[in-house]
PDB file of C-alpha atoms in Angstrom:
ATOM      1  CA  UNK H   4     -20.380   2.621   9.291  1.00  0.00           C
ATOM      2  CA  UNK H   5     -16.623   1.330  10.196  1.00  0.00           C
ATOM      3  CA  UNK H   6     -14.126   4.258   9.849  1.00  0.00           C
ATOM      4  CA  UNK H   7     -11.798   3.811   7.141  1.00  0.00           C
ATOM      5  CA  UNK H   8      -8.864   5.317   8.889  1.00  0.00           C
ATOM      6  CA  UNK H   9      -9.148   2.888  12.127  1.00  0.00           C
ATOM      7  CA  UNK H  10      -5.994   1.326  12.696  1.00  0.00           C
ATOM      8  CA  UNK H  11      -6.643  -2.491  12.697  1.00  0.00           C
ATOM      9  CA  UNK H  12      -6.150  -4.001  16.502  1.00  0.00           C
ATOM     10  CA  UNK H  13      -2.798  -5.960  16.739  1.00  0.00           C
ATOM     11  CA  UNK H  14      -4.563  -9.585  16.798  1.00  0.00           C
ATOM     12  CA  UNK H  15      -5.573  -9.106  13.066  1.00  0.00           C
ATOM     13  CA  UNK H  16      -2.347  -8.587  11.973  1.00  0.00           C
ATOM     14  CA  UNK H  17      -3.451  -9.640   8.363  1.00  0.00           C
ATOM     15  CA  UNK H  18      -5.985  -6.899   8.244  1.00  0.00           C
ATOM     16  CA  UNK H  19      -3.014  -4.381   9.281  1.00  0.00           C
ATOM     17  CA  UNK H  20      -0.445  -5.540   6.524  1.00  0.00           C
ATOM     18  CA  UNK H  21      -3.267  -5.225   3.913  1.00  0.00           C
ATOM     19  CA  UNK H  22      -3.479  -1.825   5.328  1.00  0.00           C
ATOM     20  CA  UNK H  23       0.046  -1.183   5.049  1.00  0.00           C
ATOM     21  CA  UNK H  24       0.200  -2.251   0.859  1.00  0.00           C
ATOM     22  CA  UNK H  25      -2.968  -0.411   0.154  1.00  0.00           C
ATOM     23  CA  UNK H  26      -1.323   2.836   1.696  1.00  0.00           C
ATOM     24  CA  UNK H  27       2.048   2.190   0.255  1.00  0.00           C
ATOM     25  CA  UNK H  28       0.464   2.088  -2.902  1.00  0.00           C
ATOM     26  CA  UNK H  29      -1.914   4.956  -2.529  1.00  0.00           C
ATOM     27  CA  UNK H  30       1.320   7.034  -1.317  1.00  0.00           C
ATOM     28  CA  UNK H  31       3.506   5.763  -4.592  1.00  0.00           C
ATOM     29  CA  UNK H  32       0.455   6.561  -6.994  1.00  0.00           C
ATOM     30  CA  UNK H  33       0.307  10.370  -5.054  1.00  0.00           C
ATOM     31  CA  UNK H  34       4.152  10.876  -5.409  1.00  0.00           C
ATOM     32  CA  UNK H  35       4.452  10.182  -9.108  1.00  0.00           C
ATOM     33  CA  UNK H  36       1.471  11.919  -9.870  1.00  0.00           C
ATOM     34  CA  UNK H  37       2.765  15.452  -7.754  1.00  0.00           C
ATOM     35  CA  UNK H  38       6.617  15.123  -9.785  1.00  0.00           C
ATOM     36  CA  UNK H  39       4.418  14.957 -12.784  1.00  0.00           C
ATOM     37  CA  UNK H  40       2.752  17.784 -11.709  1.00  0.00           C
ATOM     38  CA  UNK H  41       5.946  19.901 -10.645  1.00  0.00           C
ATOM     39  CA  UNK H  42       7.652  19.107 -13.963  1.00  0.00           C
ATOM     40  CA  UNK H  43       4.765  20.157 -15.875  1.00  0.00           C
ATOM     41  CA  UNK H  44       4.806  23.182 -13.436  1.00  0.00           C
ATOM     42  CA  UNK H  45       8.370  23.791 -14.481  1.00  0.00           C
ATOM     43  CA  UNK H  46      10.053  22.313 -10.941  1.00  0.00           C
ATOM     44  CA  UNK H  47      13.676  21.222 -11.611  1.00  0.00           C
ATOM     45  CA  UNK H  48      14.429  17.637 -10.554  1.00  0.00           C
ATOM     46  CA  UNK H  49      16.677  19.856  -7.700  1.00  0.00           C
ATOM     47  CA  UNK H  50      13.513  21.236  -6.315  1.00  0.00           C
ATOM     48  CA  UNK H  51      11.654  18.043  -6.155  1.00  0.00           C
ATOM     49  CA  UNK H  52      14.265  16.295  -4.461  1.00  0.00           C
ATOM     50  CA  UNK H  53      14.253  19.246  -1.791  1.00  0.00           C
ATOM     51  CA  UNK H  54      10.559  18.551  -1.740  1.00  0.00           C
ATOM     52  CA  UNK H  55      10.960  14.867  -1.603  1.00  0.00           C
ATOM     53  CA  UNK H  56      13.702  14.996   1.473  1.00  0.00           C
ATOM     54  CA  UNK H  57      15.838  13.150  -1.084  1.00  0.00           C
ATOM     55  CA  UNK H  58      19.335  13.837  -3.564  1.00  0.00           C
ATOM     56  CA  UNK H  59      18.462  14.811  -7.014  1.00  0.00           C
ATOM     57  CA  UNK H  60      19.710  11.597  -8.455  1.00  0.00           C
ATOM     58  CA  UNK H  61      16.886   9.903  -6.118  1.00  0.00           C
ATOM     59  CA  UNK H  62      14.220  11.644  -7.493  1.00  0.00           C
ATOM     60  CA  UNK H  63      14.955  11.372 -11.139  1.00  0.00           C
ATOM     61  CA  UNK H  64      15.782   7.451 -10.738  1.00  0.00           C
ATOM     62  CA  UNK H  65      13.019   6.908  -8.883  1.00  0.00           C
ATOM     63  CA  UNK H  66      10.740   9.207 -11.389  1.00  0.00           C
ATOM     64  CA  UNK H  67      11.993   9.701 -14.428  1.00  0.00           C
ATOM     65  CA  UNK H  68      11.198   6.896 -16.248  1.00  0.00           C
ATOM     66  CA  UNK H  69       7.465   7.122 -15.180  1.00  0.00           C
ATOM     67  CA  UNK H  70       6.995  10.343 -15.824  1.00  0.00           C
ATOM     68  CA  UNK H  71       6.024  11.556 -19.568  1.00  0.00           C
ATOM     69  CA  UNK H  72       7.656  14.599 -20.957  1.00  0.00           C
ATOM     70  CA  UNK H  73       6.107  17.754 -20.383  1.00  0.00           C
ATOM     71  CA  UNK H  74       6.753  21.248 -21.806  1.00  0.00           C
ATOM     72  CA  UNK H  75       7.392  23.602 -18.980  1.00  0.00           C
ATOM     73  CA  UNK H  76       4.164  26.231 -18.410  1.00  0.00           C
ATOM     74  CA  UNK H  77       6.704  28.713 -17.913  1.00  0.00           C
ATOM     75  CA  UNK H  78       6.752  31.715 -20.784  1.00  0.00           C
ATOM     76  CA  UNK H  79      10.232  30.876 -23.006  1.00  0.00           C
TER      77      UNK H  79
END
């Protein structure tokens, strides 16, 4: 069975840039669904940033828009 986390060998440099997409995308997909997550959660767009290594303005441009509104689980 071929192990799914082998780095392709450098002659099948093809193999390793369809490698690199596929875990670009799998990384995107993982990110928006975690700020989801924190929002829900009740994280501040400061906190996620923090989280993220990036300014709050990153986060929410690069979030915001893909993220639905969600009610806070915190008690009001």
């Amino acid at each position: 069975m071929p192990d799914p986390y082998r780095i392709p060998p450098p002659e099948h440099v093809d193999d390793a840039f369809a490698a690199v997409v596929a875990l670009r995308r799998l990384a995107d997909r993982l990110e928006r669904a975690t700020v989801a997550r924190a929002l829900a959660d009740g994280w501040t767009w400061e906190r996620i940033a923090q989280a993220l290594g990036v300014s709050r303005q990153a986060a929410h441009k690069r979030h915001a828009r893909h993220t639905p509104p969600f009610r806070s689980r915190r008690p009001s």
